[in-house]
PDB file of C-alpha atoms in Angstrom:
ATOM      1  CA  MET A 334      -3.991 -36.325  -3.340  1.00 51.00           C
ATOM      2  CA  ASN A 335      -6.775 -37.846  -5.502  1.00 51.00           C
ATOM      3  CA  MET A 336      -8.617 -35.940  -8.210  1.00 44.00           C
ATOM      4  CA  PHE A 337     -11.782 -35.517  -6.123  1.00 42.00           C
ATOM      5  CA  LYS A 338      -9.928 -33.788  -3.301  1.00 44.00           C
ATOM      6  CA  LYS A 339      -8.091 -31.585  -5.779  1.00 43.00           C
ATOM      7  CA  ASN A 340     -11.396 -30.526  -7.308  1.00 44.00           C
ATOM      8  CA  LEU A 341     -12.796 -29.665  -3.886  1.00 40.00           C
ATOM      9  CA  LEU A 342      -9.805 -27.469  -3.140  1.00 40.00           C
ATOM     10  CA  VAL A 343     -10.159 -25.712  -6.473  1.00 38.00           C
ATOM     11  CA  VAL A 344     -13.839 -24.998  -5.779  1.00 39.00           C
ATOM     12  CA  ALA A 345     -13.060 -23.609  -2.327  1.00 41.00           C
ATOM     13  CA  ALA A 346     -10.149 -21.509  -3.547  1.00 40.00           C
ATOM     14  CA  THR A 347     -12.196 -20.101  -6.408  1.00 39.00           C
ATOM     15  CA  LEU A 348     -15.039 -19.084  -4.123  1.00 37.00           C
ATOM     16  CA  VAL A 349     -12.750 -17.468  -1.588  1.00 38.00           C
ATOM     17  CA  ALA A 350     -10.696 -15.685  -4.228  1.00 39.00           C
ATOM     18  CA  GLY A 351     -13.752 -14.457  -6.096  1.00 38.00           C
ATOM     19  CA  ASN A 352     -13.864 -11.294  -4.018  1.00 41.00           C
ATOM     20  CA  SER A 353     -10.277 -11.167  -2.810  1.00 42.00           C
ATOM     21  CA  PHE A 354      -9.177  -7.973  -4.556  1.00 46.00           C
ATOM     22  CA  ALA A 355     -10.369  -4.484  -3.738  1.00 48.00           C
ATOM     23  CA  ALA A 356     -10.983  -1.489  -5.974  1.00 58.00           C
ATOM     24  CA  ALA A 357      -8.006   0.643  -6.948  1.00 63.00           C
ATOM     25  CA  SER A 358      -9.606   3.585  -5.122  1.00 80.00           C
ATOM     26  CA  ASP A 359      -8.679   1.875  -1.859  1.00 94.00           C
ATOM     27  CA  VAL A 360      -5.030   2.845  -2.386  1.00 98.00           C
ATOM     28  CA  ALA A 361      -3.864   6.219  -1.070  1.00 98.00           C
ATOM     29  CA  ILE A 362      -0.721   8.271  -0.636  1.00 98.00           C
ATOM     30  CA  THR A 363      -0.170   8.276   3.124  1.00 98.00           C
ATOM     31  CA  GLU A 364       3.274   9.826   3.668  1.00 98.00           C
ATOM     32  CA  TRP A 365       6.068  11.518   1.780  1.00 96.00           C
ATOM     33  CA  MET A 366       9.464  13.114   2.306  1.00 96.00           C
ATOM     34  CA  TYR A 367      11.131  14.870  -0.599  1.00 94.00           C
ATOM     35  CA  LYS A 368      14.546  14.998   1.062  1.00 93.00           C
ATOM     36  CA  GLY A 369      15.783  12.587   3.731  1.00 92.00           C
ATOM     37  CA  GLY A 370      18.974  11.465   5.393  1.00 92.00           C
ATOM     38  CA  VAL A 371      19.516   8.567   2.980  1.00 95.00           C
ATOM     39  CA  GLY A 372      16.971   9.610   0.377  1.00 93.00           C
ATOM     40  CA  GLU A 373      13.424  10.722  -0.260  1.00 96.00           C
ATOM     41  CA  PHE A 374      10.498   8.332   0.023  1.00 98.00           C
ATOM     42  CA  ILE A 375       6.793   8.007  -0.706  1.00 98.00           C
ATOM     43  CA  GLU A 376       4.417   5.667   1.089  1.00 98.00           C
ATOM     44  CA  PHE A 377       1.294   4.141  -0.457  1.00 98.00           C
ATOM     45  CA  THR A 378      -1.258   2.247   1.630  1.00 98.00           C
ATOM     46  CA  ASN A 379      -4.078  -0.151   0.867  1.00 98.00           C
ATOM     47  CA  ILE A 380      -6.664   1.502   3.098  1.00 96.00           C
ATOM     48  CA  GLY A 381      -9.348  -0.972   2.061  1.00 95.00           C
ATOM     49  CA  THR A 382     -10.245  -4.318   3.587  1.00 94.00           C
ATOM     50  CA  THR A 383      -9.156  -6.692   0.824  1.00 95.00           C
ATOM     51  CA  ALA A 384      -5.888  -7.291  -1.013  1.00 97.00           C
ATOM     52  CA  ILE A 385      -4.858  -5.416  -4.161  1.00 98.00           C
ATOM     53  CA  ASP A 386      -2.563  -6.677  -6.914  1.00 98.00           C
ATOM     54  CA  PHE A 387      -0.059  -3.952  -7.859  1.00 98.00           C
ATOM     55  CA  THR A 388       1.086  -5.739 -10.998  1.00 98.00           C
ATOM     56  CA  GLY A 389       1.135  -3.154 -13.797  1.00 98.00           C
ATOM     57  CA  TRP A 390       0.774  -0.209 -11.417  1.00 98.00           C
ATOM     58  CA  SER A 391       3.135   2.764 -11.637  1.00 98.00           C
ATOM     59  CA  TYR A 392       4.237   6.061 -10.120  1.00 98.00           C
ATOM     60  CA  ASP A 393       5.223   9.410 -11.603  1.00 97.00           C
ATOM     61  CA  ASP A 394       5.770  12.970 -10.440  1.00 95.00           C
ATOM     62  CA  ASP A 395       4.381  16.133 -12.073  1.00 94.00           C
ATOM     63  CA  SER A 396       5.074  14.860 -15.595  1.00 95.00           C
ATOM     64  CA  ARG A 397       1.951  12.698 -15.071  1.00 97.00           C
ATOM     65  CA  LYS A 398       2.992   9.761 -17.249  1.00 97.00           C
ATOM     66  CA  ALA A 399       1.614   6.357 -16.287  1.00 98.00           C
ATOM     67  CA  GLY A 400       4.237   3.627 -16.492  1.00 97.00           C
ATOM     68  CA  THR A 401       7.207   5.839 -15.565  1.00 97.00           C
ATOM     69  CA  PHE A 402       8.235   3.857 -12.472  1.00 97.00           C
ATOM     70  CA  SER A 403       6.823   0.352 -12.109  1.00 98.00           C
ATOM     71  CA  LEU A 404       5.216  -0.709  -8.841  1.00 98.00           C
ATOM     72  CA  SER A 405       4.746  -4.314  -9.972  1.00 99.00           C
ATOM     73  CA  GLY A 406       7.453  -5.399  -7.547  1.00 98.00           C
ATOM     74  CA  PHE A 407       5.039  -4.881  -4.658  1.00 99.00           C
ATOM     75  CA  GLY A 408       2.912  -7.774  -5.923  1.00 98.00           C
ATOM     76  CA  ILE A 409      -0.121  -8.422  -3.739  1.00 98.00           C
ATOM     77  CA  VAL A 410      -0.558  -5.656  -1.167  1.00 98.00           C
ATOM     78  CA  ALA A 411      -2.626  -6.822   1.778  1.00 97.00           C
ATOM     79  CA  ALA A 412      -5.431  -4.846   3.378  1.00 96.00           C
ATOM     80  CA  GLY A 413      -3.887  -2.291   5.705  1.00 96.00           C
ATOM     81  CA  GLU A 414      -0.404  -2.765   4.273  1.00 98.00           C
ATOM     82  CA  SER A 415       1.839   0.228   3.540  1.00 98.00           C
ATOM     83  CA  VAL A 416       4.520   0.028   0.844  1.00 99.00           C
ATOM     84  CA  ILE A 417       7.367   2.398   0.067  1.00 99.00           C
ATOM     85  CA  ILE A 418       9.338   3.711  -2.890  1.00 98.00           C
ATOM     86  CA  THR A 419      12.632   5.520  -2.376  1.00 98.00           C
ATOM     87  CA  GLU A 420      15.460   6.953  -4.431  1.00 96.00           C
ATOM     88  CA  THR A 421      18.063   4.981  -2.470  1.00 97.00           C
ATOM     89  CA  TRP A 422      18.696   1.230  -2.282  1.00 97.00           C
ATOM     90  CA  ASP A 423      15.932  -0.654  -0.489  1.00 97.00           C
ATOM     91  CA  ASN A 424      18.340  -2.250   2.011  1.00 97.00           C
ATOM     92  CA  VAL A 425      19.942   1.126   2.802  1.00 98.00           C
ATOM     93  CA  PHE A 426      16.503   2.600   3.457  1.00 98.00           C
ATOM     94  CA  ARG A 427      15.482  -0.294   5.705  1.00 98.00           C
ATOM     95  CA  ASP A 428      18.701  -0.067   7.708  1.00 98.00           C
ATOM     96  CA  ASP A 429      18.327   3.676   8.248  1.00 98.00           C
ATOM     97  CA  TRP A 430      14.738   3.383   9.449  1.00 98.00           C
ATOM     98  CA  GLY A 431      15.139   0.050  11.232  1.00 98.00           C
ATOM     99  CA  LEU A 432      12.461  -1.611   9.116  1.00 98.00           C
ATOM    100  CA  ASP A 433      11.799  -5.335   9.072  1.00 96.00           C
ATOM    101  CA  ALA A 434      12.435  -7.229   5.844  1.00 95.00           C
ATOM    102  CA  SER A 435       8.678  -7.824   5.585  1.00 96.00           C
ATOM    103  CA  VAL A 436       8.115  -4.130   4.780  1.00 98.00           C
ATOM    104  CA  LYS A 437       7.988  -3.838   0.993  1.00 98.00           C
ATOM    105  CA  VAL A 438      10.396  -1.229  -0.360  1.00 99.00           C
ATOM    106  CA  LEU A 439      11.207  -0.497  -4.007  1.00 98.00           C
ATOM    107  CA  GLY A 440      14.390   1.519  -4.396  1.00 97.00           C
ATOM    108  CA  ASN A 441      16.331   3.463  -6.998  1.00 95.00           C
ATOM    109  CA  TYR A 442      13.590   5.431  -8.686  1.00 93.00           C
ATOM    110  CA  SER A 443      15.022   8.365 -10.632  1.00 89.00           C
ATOM    111  CA  ASN A 444      11.985  10.612 -11.222  1.00 89.00           C
ATOM    112  CA  ASN A 445      12.587  12.358  -7.928  1.00 90.00           C
ATOM    113  CA  ILE A 446      10.102  14.655  -6.267  1.00 93.00           C
ATOM    114  CA  GLY A 447      11.212  18.170  -5.402  1.00 88.00           C
ATOM    115  CA  ASN A 448      10.449  20.842  -2.836  1.00 87.00           C
ATOM    116  CA  GLY A 449       7.291  21.664  -4.782  1.00 90.00           C
ATOM    117  CA  ASP A 450       6.060  18.782  -6.924  1.00 94.00           C
ATOM    118  CA  GLU A 451       3.376  16.180  -7.430  1.00 97.00           C
ATOM    119  CA  ILE A 452       2.894  12.502  -6.572  1.00 97.00           C
ATOM    120  CA  ASN A 453       0.785  10.354  -8.892  1.00 98.00           C
ATOM    121  CA  ILE A 454      -0.064   6.669  -8.670  1.00 98.00           C
ATOM    122  CA  TYR A 455      -1.670   4.765 -11.543  1.00 98.00           C
ATOM    123  CA  ASP A 456      -3.317   1.356 -11.737  1.00 98.00           C
ATOM    124  CA  ALA A 457      -2.636  -1.316 -14.357  1.00 98.00           C
ATOM    125  CA  SER A 458      -4.969   0.338 -16.864  1.00 97.00           C
ATOM    126  CA  GLY A 459      -3.117   3.641 -16.557  1.00 97.00           C
ATOM    127  CA  SER A 460      -5.946   5.303 -14.650  1.00 97.00           C
ATOM    128  CA  LEU A 461      -5.062   7.774 -11.914  1.00 98.00           C
ATOM    129  CA  VAL A 462      -5.648   6.302  -8.450  1.00 98.00           C
ATOM    130  CA  ASP A 463      -4.390   9.117  -6.219  1.00 98.00           C
ATOM    131  CA  ARG A 464      -2.605  12.437  -6.594  1.00 98.00           C
ATOM    132  CA  LEU A 465      -1.002  14.846  -4.155  1.00 97.00           C
ATOM    133  CA  THR A 466       0.171  18.228  -5.426  1.00 96.00           C
ATOM    134  CA  TYR A 467       2.229  20.260  -2.988  1.00 94.00           C
ATOM    135  CA  GLY A 468       4.326  23.399  -2.786  1.00 90.00           C
ATOM    136  CA  SER A 469       7.082  24.365  -0.403  1.00 82.00           C
ATOM    137  CA  ASN A 470       4.816  24.149   2.651  1.00 75.00           C
ATOM    138  CA  PRO A 471       4.976  21.733   4.330  1.00 72.00           C
ATOM    139  CA  ARG A 472       8.634  21.551   3.354  1.00 84.00           C
ATOM    140  CA  THR A 473       9.347  17.872   3.949  1.00 93.00           C
ATOM    141  CA  ASP A 474      13.109  18.202   4.239  1.00 94.00           C
ATOM    142  CA  GLY A 475      14.230  15.733   6.904  1.00 95.00           C
ATOM    143  CA  THR A 476      10.681  15.410   8.236  1.00 96.00           C
ATOM    144  CA  SER A 477       7.887  13.585   6.440  1.00 97.00           C
ATOM    145  CA  GLY A 478       4.463  14.938   5.649  1.00 96.00           C
ATOM    146  CA  ARG A 479       1.449  13.061   7.028  1.00 96.00           C
ATOM    147  CA  ALA A 480      -2.310  13.440   6.717  1.00 95.00           C
ATOM    148  CA  THR A 481      -4.164  15.058   9.612  1.00 94.00           C
ATOM    149  CA  SER A 482      -7.239  12.876   9.121  1.00 94.00           C
ATOM    150  CA  ALA A 483      -8.692  10.204   6.867  1.00 93.00           C
ATOM    151  CA  ASP A 484     -10.507  12.965   4.967  1.00 94.00           C
ATOM    152  CA  ALA A 485      -7.149  14.175   3.681  1.00 95.00           C
ATOM    153  CA  LEU A 486      -6.463  10.892   1.904  1.00 95.00           C
ATOM    154  CA  GLY A 487      -7.287  11.157  -1.779  1.00 94.00           C
ATOM    155  CA  ALA A 488      -8.383  14.796  -1.429  1.00 95.00           C
ATOM    156  CA  ASN A 489      -5.287  16.322  -3.073  1.00 96.00           C
ATOM    157  CA  ASP A 490      -5.309  19.130  -0.519  1.00 96.00           C
ATOM    158  CA  VAL A 491      -1.893  19.623   1.032  1.00 94.00           C
ATOM    159  CA  SER A 492      -3.347  22.027   3.619  1.00 94.00           C
ATOM    160  CA  LYS A 493      -4.670  18.897   5.355  1.00 95.00           C
ATOM    161  CA  TRP A 494      -1.143  17.562   5.841  1.00 96.00           C
ATOM    162  CA  VAL A 495       1.335  18.371   8.613  1.00 95.00           C
ATOM    163  CA  PHE A 496       4.890  17.517   9.621  1.00 95.00           C
ATOM    164  CA  SER A 497       5.536  14.260  11.441  1.00 97.00           C
ATOM    165  CA  THR A 498       6.894  14.513  14.974  1.00 97.00           C
ATOM    166  CA  VAL A 499       8.469  11.844  17.143  1.00 98.00           C
ATOM    167  CA  GLY A 500       5.734   9.951  19.005  1.00 98.00           C
ATOM    168  CA  ASP A 501       2.819  11.485  17.097  1.00 97.00           C
ATOM    169  CA  VAL A 502      -0.423   9.671  16.239  1.00 96.00           C
ATOM    170  CA  GLU A 503       1.431   7.794  13.492  1.00 96.00           C
ATOM    171  CA  GLY A 504       4.041   6.564  15.959  1.00 96.00           C
ATOM    172  CA  SER A 505       6.758   8.455  14.094  1.00 98.00           C
ATOM    173  CA  TRP A 506      10.369   7.981  15.112  1.00 98.00           C
ATOM    174  CA  ARG A 507      13.814   9.331  14.329  1.00 98.00           C
ATOM    175  CA  ALA A 508      15.844   7.331  11.812  1.00 98.00           C
ATOM    176  CA  ALA A 509      19.553   6.663  12.239  1.00 98.00           C
ATOM    177  CA  SER A 510      20.242   9.539   9.837  1.00 97.00           C
ATOM    178  CA  GLY A 511      18.186  11.903  12.004  1.00 97.00           C
ATOM    179  CA  THR A 512      15.123  12.227   9.778  1.00 97.00           C
ATOM    180  CA  VAL A 513      11.641  11.845  11.284  1.00 98.00           C
ATOM    181  CA  GLY A 514       8.725   9.834   9.904  1.00 98.00           C
ATOM    182  CA  SER A 515       6.834   6.547  10.073  1.00 98.00           C
ATOM    183  CA  PRO A 516       7.466   4.709   6.783  1.00 98.00           C
ATOM    184  CA  GLY A 517       5.752   1.342   6.502  1.00 97.00           C
ATOM    185  CA  GLN A 518       2.845   2.064   8.836  1.00 96.00           C
ATOM    186  CA  THR A 519      -0.166   4.348   9.156  1.00 96.00           C
ATOM    187  CA  SER A 520      -3.003   4.874  11.612  1.00 94.00           C
ATOM    188  CA  PHE A 521      -5.612   5.106   8.850  1.00 91.00           C
ATOM    189  CA  VAL A 522      -6.147   1.394   8.355  1.00 86.00           C
ATOM    190  CA  SER A 523      -7.812  -1.567  10.017  1.00 64.00           C
ATOM    191  CA  SER A 524      -6.346  -5.057   9.844  1.00 51.00           C
ATOM    192  CA  VAL A 525      -9.750  -6.717  10.322  1.00 43.00           C
ATOM    193  CA  PRO A 526     -11.081  -8.284   7.073  1.00 46.00           C
ATOM    194  CA  GLU A 527     -14.522  -7.226   5.904  1.00 44.00           C
ATOM    195  CA  PRO A 528     -17.490  -9.429   6.978  1.00 43.00           C
ATOM    196  CA  GLU A 529     -18.281 -10.471   3.405  1.00 44.00           C
ATOM    197  CA  SER A 530     -14.829 -12.041   3.121  1.00 42.00           C
ATOM    198  CA  TYR A 531     -15.593 -14.256   6.103  1.00 40.00           C
ATOM    199  CA  ALA A 532     -19.021 -15.097   4.692  1.00 43.00           C
ATOM    200  CA  LEU A 533     -17.552 -15.984   1.320  1.00 43.00           C
ATOM    201  CA  MET A 534     -14.942 -18.243   2.859  1.00 43.00           C
ATOM    202  CA  LEU A 535     -17.462 -19.985   5.095  1.00 44.00           C
ATOM    203  CA  GLY A 536     -19.813 -20.400   2.153  1.00 50.00           C
ATOM    204  CA  GLY A 537     -17.058 -22.032   0.137  1.00 49.00           C
ATOM    205  CA  LEU A 538     -16.194 -24.424   2.940  1.00 46.00           C
ATOM    206  CA  ALA A 539     -19.863 -25.296   3.402  1.00 49.00           C
ATOM    207  CA  LEU A 540     -20.163 -26.135  -0.285  1.00 50.00           C
ATOM    208  CA  VAL A 541     -17.083 -28.337  -0.107  1.00 42.00           C
ATOM    209  CA  GLY A 542     -18.599 -30.174   2.859  1.00 52.00           C
ATOM    210  CA  ALA A 543     -21.905 -30.657   1.046  1.00 50.00           C
ATOM    211  CA  ILE A 544     -20.162 -32.105  -2.011  1.00 49.00           C
ATOM    212  CA  ALA A 545     -18.164 -34.472   0.188  1.00 49.00           C
ATOM    213  CA  ARG A 546     -21.284 -35.687   2.017  1.00 54.00           C
ATOM    214  CA  ARG A 547     -23.113 -36.280  -1.256  1.00 56.00           C
ATOM    215  CA  ARG A 548     -20.190 -38.333  -2.548  1.00 53.00           C
ATOM    216  CA  VAL A 549     -20.135 -40.475   0.597  1.00 52.00           C
ATOM    217  CA  ALA A 550     -23.901 -41.051   0.396  1.00 55.00           C
ATOM    218  CA  ARG A 551     -23.654 -42.545  -3.109  1.00 55.00           C
TER     219      ARG A 551
END
């Protein structure tokens, strides 16, 4: 590939990537289970319309210390993508729930949540992104807790959460161990990219074409 073509690709990539990452506020806690057949889990979802880089992000329980458990292993989390942390091995969790290898799971965290506890997620700057404080009701022992509506996401109001049931709006199912939930998916997202992303990409391609035509005309 000659230098001119390389430069065109760089221009296009820069323009497209210029708005490729969403605000941290687009990440929400979307499901949790404090005690499961093979281990507890927490699900985080990018409910926005553009990708988010989780490098430097972290999780903690009610001790509220950013950096306690690193979420950097998730890397780039696509719009609409749900990711999971669990106290067990990631492969054990996937096998129990029948999850595809494409579902991102980080295992072996030790700051476990309890019957009454708190879930906190922090961005790379250590700022709180979302928090869910809960007591013993709903008691997510063998059955996950899920939000009743999009309004519950980010509201830190556990009264807006209910137990998952097989075949509910989240498409929950029973794992091999007998626990019920829907880790790795949620109904509160759209997989369609925002219009400005399309416009940005088309604008970048148009600029590349204009540069190419000008070069040919010389």
